[in-house]
mmCIF file of C-alpha atoms in Angstrom:
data_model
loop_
_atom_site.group_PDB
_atom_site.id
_atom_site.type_symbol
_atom_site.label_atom_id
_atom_site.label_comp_id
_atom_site.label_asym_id
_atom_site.label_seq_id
_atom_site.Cartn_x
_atom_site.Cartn_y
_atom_site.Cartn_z
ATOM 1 C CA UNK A 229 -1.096 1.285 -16.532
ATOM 2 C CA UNK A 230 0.439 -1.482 -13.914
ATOM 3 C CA UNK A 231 -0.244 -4.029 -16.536
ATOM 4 C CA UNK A 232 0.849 -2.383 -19.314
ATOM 5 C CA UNK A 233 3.865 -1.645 -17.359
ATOM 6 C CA UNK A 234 4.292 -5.311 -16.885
ATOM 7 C CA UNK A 235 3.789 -6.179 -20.415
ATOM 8 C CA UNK A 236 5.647 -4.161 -22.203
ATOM 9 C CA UNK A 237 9.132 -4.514 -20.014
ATOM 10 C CA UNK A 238 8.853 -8.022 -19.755
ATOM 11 C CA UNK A 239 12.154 -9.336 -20.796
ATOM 12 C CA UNK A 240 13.455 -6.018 -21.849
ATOM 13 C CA UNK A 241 13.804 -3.888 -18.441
ATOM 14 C CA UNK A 242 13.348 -3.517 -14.572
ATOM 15 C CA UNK A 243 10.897 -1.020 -13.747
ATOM 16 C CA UNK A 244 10.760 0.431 -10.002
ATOM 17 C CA UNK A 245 7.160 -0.097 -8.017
ATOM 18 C CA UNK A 246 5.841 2.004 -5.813
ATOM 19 C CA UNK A 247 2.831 4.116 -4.407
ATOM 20 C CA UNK A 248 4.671 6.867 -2.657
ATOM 21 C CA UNK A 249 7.910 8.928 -2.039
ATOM 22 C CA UNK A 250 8.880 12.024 -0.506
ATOM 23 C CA UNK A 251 6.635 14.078 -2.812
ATOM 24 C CA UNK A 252 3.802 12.097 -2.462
ATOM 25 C CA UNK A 253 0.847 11.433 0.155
ATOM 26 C CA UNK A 254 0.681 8.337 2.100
ATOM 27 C CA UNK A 255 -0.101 5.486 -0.036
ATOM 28 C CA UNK A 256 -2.337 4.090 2.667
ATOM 29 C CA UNK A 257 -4.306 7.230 2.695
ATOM 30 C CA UNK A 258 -4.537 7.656 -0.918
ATOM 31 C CA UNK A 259 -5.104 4.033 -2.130
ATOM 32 C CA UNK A 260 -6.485 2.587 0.808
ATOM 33 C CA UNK A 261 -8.234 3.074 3.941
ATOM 34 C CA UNK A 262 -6.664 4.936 7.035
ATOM 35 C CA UNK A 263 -9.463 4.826 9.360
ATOM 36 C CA UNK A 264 -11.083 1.513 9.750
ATOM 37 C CA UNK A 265 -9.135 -1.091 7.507
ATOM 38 C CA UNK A 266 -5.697 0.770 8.049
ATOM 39 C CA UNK A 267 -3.690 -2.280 8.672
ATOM 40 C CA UNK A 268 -5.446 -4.695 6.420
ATOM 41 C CA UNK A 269 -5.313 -1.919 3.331
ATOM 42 C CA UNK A 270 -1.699 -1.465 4.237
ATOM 43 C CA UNK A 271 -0.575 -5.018 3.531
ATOM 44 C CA UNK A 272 -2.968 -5.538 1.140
ATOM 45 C CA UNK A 273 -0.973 -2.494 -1.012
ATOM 46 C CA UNK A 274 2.679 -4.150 0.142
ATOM 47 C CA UNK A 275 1.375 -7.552 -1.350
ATOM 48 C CA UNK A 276 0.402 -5.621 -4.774
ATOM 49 C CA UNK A 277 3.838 -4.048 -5.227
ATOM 50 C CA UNK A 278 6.540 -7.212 -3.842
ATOM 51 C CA UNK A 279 4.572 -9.994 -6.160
ATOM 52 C CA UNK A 280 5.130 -7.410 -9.265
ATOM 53 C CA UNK A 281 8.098 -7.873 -11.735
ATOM 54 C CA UNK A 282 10.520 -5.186 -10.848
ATOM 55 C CA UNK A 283 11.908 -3.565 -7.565
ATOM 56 C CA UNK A 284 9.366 -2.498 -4.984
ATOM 57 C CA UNK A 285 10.160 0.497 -3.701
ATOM 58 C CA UNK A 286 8.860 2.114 0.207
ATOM 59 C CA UNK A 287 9.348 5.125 1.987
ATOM 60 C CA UNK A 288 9.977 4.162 6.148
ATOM 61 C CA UNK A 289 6.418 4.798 7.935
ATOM 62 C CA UNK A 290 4.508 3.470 4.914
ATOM 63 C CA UNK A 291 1.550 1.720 6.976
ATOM 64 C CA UNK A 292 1.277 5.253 8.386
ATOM 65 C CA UNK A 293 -1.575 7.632 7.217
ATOM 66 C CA UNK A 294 -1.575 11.428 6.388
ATOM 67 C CA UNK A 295 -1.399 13.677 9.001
ATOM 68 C CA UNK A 296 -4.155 13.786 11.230
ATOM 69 C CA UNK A 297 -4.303 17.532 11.927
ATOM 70 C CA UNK A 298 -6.963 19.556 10.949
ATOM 71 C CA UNK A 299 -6.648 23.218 10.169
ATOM 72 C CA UNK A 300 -8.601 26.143 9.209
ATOM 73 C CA UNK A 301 -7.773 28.322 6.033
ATOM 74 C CA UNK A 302 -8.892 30.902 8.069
ATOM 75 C CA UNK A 303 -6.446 30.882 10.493
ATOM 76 C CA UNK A 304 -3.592 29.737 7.938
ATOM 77 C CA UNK A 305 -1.621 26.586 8.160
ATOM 78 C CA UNK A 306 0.539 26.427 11.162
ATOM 79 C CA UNK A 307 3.346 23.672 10.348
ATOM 80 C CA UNK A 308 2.489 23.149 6.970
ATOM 81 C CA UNK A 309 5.774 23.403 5.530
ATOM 82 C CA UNK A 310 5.089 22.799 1.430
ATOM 83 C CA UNK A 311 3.743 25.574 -0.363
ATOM 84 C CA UNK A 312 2.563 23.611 -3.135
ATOM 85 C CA UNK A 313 -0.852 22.930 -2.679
ATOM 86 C CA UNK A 314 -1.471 25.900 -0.977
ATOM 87 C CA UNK A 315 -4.357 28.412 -2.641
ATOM 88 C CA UNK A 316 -1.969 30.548 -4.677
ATOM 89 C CA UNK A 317 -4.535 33.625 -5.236
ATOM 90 C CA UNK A 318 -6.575 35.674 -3.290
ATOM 91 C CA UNK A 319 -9.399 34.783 -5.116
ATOM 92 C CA UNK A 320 -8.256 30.982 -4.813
ATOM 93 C CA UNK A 321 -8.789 31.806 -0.661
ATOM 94 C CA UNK A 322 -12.323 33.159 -0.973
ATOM 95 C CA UNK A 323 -13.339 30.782 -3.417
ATOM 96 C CA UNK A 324 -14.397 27.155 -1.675
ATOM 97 C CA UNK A 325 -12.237 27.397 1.133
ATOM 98 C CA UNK A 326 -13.518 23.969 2.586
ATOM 99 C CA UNK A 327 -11.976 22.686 -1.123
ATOM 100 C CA UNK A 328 -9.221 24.231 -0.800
ATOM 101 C CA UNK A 329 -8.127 23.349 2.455
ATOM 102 C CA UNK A 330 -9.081 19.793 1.970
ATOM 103 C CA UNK A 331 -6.337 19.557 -1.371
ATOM 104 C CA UNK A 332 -4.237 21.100 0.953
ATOM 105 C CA UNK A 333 -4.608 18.078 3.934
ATOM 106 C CA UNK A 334 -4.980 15.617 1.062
ATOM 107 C CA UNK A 335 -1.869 16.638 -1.555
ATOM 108 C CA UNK A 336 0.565 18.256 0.871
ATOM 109 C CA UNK A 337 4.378 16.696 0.790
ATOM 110 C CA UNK A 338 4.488 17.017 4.546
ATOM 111 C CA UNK A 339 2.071 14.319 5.053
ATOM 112 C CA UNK A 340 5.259 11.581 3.865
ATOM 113 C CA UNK A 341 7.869 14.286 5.643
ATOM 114 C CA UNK A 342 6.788 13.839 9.076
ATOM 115 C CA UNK A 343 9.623 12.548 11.516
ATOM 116 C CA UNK A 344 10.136 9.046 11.854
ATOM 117 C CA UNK A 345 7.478 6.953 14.765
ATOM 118 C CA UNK A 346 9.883 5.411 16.902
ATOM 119 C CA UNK A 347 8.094 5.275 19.687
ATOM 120 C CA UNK A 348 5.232 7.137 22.158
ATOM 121 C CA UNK A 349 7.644 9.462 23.846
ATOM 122 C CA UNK A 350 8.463 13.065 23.139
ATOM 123 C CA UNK A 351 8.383 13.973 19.518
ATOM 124 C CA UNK A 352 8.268 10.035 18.870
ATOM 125 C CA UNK A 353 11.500 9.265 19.803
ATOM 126 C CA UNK A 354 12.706 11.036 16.773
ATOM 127 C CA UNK A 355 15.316 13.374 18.428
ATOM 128 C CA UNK A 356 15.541 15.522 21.830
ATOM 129 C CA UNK A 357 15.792 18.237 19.704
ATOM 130 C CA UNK A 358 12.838 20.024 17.734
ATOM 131 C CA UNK A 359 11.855 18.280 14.303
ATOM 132 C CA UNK A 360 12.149 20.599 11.989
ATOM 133 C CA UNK A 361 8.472 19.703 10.971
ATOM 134 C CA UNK A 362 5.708 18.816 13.235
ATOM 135 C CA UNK A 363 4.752 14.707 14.490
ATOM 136 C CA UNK A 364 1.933 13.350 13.046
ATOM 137 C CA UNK A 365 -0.307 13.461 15.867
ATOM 138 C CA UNK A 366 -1.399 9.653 16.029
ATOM 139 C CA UNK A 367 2.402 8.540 16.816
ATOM 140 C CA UNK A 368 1.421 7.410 20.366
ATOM 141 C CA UNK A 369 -0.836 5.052 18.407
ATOM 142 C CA UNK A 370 1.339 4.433 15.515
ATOM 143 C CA UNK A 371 5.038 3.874 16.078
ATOM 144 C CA UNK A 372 7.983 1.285 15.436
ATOM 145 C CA UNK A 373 8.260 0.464 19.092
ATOM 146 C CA UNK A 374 3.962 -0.959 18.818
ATOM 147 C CA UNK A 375 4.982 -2.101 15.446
ATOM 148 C CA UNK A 376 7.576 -5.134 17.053
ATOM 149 C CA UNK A 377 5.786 -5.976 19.607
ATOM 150 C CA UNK A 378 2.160 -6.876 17.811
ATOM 151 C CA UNK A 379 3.251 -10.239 15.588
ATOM 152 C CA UNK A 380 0.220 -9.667 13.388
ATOM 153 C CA UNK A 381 1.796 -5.499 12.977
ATOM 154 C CA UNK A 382 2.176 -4.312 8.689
ATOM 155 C CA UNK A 383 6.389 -4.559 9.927
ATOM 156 C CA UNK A 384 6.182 -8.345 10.322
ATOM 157 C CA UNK A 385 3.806 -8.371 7.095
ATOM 158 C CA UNK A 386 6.139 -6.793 5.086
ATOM 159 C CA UNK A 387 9.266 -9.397 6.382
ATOM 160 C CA UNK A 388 7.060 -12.023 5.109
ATOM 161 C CA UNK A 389 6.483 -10.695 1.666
ATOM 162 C CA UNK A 390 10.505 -10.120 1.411
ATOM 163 C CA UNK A 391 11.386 -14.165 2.684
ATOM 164 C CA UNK A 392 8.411 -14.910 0.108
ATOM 165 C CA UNK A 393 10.090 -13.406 -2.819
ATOM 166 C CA UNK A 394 13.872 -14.144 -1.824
ATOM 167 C CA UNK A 395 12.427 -17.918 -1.342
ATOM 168 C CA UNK A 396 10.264 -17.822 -4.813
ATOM 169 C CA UNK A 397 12.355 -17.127 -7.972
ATOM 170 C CA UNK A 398 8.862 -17.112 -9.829
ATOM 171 C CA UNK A 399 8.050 -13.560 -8.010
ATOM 172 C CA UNK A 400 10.953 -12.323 -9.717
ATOM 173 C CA UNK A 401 11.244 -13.482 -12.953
ATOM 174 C CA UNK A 402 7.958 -15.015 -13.864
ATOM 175 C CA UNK A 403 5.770 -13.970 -16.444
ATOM 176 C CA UNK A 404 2.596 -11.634 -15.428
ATOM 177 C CA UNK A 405 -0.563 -12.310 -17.307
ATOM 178 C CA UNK A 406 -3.915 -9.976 -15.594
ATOM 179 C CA UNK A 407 -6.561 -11.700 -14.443
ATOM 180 C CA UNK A 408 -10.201 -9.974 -14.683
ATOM 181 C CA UNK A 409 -8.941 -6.684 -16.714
ATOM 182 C CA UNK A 410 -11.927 -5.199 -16.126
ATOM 183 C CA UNK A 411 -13.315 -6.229 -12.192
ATOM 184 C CA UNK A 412 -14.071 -2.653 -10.798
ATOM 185 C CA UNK A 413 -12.757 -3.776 -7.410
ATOM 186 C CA UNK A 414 -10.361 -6.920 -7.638
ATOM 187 C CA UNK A 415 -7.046 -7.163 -9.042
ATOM 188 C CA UNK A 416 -5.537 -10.706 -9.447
ATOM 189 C CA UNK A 417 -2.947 -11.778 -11.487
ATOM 190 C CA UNK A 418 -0.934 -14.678 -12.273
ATOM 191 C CA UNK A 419 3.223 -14.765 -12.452
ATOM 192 C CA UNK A 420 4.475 -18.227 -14.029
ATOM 193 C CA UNK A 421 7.572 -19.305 -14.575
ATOM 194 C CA UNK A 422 8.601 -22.725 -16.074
ATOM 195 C CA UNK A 423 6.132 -25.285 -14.051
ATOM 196 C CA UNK A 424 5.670 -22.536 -11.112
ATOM 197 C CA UNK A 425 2.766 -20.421 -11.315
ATOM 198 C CA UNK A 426 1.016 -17.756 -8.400
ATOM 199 C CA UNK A 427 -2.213 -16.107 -8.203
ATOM 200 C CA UNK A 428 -2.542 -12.944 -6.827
ATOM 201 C CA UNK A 429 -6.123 -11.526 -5.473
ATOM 202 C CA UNK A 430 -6.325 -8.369 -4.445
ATOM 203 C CA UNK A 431 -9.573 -6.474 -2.983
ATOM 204 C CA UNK A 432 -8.802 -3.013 -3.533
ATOM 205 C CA UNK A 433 -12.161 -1.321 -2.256
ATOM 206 C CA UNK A 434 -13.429 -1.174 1.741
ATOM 207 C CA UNK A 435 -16.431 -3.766 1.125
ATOM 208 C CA UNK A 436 -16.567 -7.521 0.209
ATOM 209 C CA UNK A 437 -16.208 -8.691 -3.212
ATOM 210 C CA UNK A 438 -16.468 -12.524 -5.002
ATOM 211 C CA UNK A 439 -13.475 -13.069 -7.052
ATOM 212 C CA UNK A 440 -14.223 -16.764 -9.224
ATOM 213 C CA UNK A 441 -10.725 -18.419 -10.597
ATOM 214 C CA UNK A 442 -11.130 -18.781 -14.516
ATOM 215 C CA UNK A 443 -11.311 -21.845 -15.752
ATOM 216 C CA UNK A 444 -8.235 -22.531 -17.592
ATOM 217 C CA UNK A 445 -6.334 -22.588 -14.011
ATOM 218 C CA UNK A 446 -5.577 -25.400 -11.769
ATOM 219 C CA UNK A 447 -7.563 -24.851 -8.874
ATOM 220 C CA UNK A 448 -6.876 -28.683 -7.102
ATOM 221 C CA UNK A 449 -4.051 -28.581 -4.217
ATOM 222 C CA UNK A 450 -4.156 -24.774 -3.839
ATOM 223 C CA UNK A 451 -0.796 -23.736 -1.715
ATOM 224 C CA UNK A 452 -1.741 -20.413 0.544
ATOM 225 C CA UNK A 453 1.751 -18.437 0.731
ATOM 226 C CA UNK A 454 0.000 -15.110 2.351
ATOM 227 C CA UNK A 455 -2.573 -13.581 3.292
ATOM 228 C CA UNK A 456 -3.267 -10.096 5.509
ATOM 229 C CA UNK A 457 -6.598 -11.884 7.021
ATOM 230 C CA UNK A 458 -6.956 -15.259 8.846
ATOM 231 C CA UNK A 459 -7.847 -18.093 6.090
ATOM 232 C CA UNK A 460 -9.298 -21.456 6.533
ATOM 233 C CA UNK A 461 -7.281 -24.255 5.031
ATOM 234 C CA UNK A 462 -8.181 -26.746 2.590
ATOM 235 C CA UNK A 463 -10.702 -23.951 1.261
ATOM 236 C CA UNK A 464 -12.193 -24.070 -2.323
ATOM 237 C CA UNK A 465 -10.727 -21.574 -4.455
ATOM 238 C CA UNK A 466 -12.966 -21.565 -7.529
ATOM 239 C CA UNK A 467 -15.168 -18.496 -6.251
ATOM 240 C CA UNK A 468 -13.886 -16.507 -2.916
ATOM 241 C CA UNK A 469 -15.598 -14.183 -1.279
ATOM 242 C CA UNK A 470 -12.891 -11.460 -0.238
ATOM 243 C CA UNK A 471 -13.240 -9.292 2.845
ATOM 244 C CA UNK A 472 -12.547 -5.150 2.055
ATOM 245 C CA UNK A 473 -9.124 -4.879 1.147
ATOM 246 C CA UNK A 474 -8.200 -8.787 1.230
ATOM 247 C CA UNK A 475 -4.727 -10.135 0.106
ATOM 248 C CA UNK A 476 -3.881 -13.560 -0.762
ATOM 249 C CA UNK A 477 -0.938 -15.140 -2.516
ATOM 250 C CA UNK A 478 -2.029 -19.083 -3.616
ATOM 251 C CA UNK A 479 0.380 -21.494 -5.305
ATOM 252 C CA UNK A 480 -1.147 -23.173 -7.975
ATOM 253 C CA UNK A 481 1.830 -25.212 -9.503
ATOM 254 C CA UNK A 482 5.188 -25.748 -8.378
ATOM 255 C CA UNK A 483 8.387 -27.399 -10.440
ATOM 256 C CA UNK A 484 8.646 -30.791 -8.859
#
C-alpha cells in the first residue's frame, strides 16, 4: 500500500505519513518491538516515515509503548476509558475471555491517550492535578526529562531525521522507486532526484536479515547519513547483514 501510495501521487499530490494518532495504538507496539528492541524499532519506524514523499506525521510520546497494565476481564477494566474494544455481549464475556481482554490491551485508544511523560515525578509531571486518565505505568522509565539527557535517546533521533530532510531536497521531492517488493522482512527504497539519489534499508522484523544492493546501483563511495545502530565506516554495501530492526540512510550520488 506505502508504495502504491508513493506511486500513484507522485507529482500529483502530498499524502500525510504516519503509523498512529489519537485513535490508534502505539506504533512502536504495533509495528515494532516494545520490549527488547524498543528504542532501535522506534527510530527504525521514524526513519521509514521522514525519508517518504509527503508529510510525516507523530503523535508526542511516539517512542512510547502501550500501556503496561494488565487487567482481568473478570474484575472489569479499571481506567480503561474507550469502550470500543470492549466485549459488547454477554456471550462476548464468557466466550475466550483471555482473547478478549488481550484486543482490549492491544486495540484500546487509551493506550495513545495517556498523559504526556515529562518526567519521573507524580503523575509524570503532567499536572498536580488528577489526569483525567491513568499514567502509563513505565513513565519513571520512559519520560522527556530521560529522553534529553541520553544523546543516543529516539528525541535526538528524530532531530536528526528533521536536519536530514530540511538539509536534503531529494527527501522531499525525489522520486521513490521500491527496492526488493517482495523481501518478507526488509524494506529499502531509493528516492532520486536529478544526480542525487538515497537508499533506504529498513529491517522491519526482531532478528537479523542480509539485504544485497541490486546491481544497477552505484555502490562505490557510499555516504552513511543515518543510522539507529553504530556502523563501521568505509563498509561494503553490496550485501549487509542488518541487525533486528536496523535503519540506515546511504548516499549513493550527489549533484556535484
Amino acid at each position: 500500500m506505502t508504495t502504491r501510495w508513493q506511486e500513484d501521487l507522485e507529482g500529483r499530490g502530498w499524502n500525510s505519513q504516519y503509523f498512529s494518532n489519537h485513535d490508534q495504538p502505539r506504533q512502536v507496539s504495533r509495528f515494532g518491538d516494545d520490549g527488547r528492541y524498543r528504542v532501535e524499532s522506534a527510530k527504525m519506524l521514524a526513519t521509514f516515515l521522514h525519508l517518504l514523499h509527503g508529510h510525516a506525521l507523530h503523535l508526542p510520546g511516539r517512542g512510547n509503548r502501550n500501556d503496561e497494565r494488565r487487567l482481568s476481564i473478570h474484575r472489569g477494566l479499571p481506567g480503561y476509558l474507550d469502550p470500543q474494544p470492549l466485549p459488547r455481549t454477554d456471550r462476548d464475556r464468557r466466550s475466550r475471555p483471555g482473547v478478549s481482554l488481550d484486543l482490549v490491551h492491544k486495540r484500546s485508544r487509551d493506550n495513545a491517550r495517556t498523559p504526556m511523560q515529562w518526567d519521573d515525578g507524580k503523575h509524570a509531571g503532567f499536572s498536580d492535578g488528577t489526569p483525567w486518565i491513568q499514567v502509563n505505568p513505565n513513565y519513571r522509565d520512559i519520560n522527556v526529562e530521560q529522553a534529553l539527557a541520553d544523546p543516543d535517546s529516539i528525541f535526538y533521533y528524530y532531530r536528526e531525521l528533521i536536519r536530514l530532510r530540511k538539509n536534503n531536497p531529494v527527501v522531499v521531492d525525489g522520486r521513490y522507486d521500491i527496492l526488493l517488493a517482495d523481501h518478507p522482512e526488509i524494506f529499502a527504497f531509493t528516492r532520486t532526484l536529478e544526480n542525487d539519489r538515497l537508499v533506504v534499508i529498513l529491517n522491519f522484523s526482531g532478528s537479523s536479515s542480509v539485504f544485497s544492493l541490486p546491481g544497477n546501483l552505484p555502490a562505490s563511495d557510499p555516504e552513511l547519513l543515518i543510522a539507529n545502530y553504530p556502523v563501521e565506516a568505509g563498509g561494503d554495501i553490496r550485501q549487509i547483514e542488518l541487525r533486528p530492526y536496523e535503519a540506515r540512510v546511504y548516499q549513493l550520488t550527489r549533484t556535484a
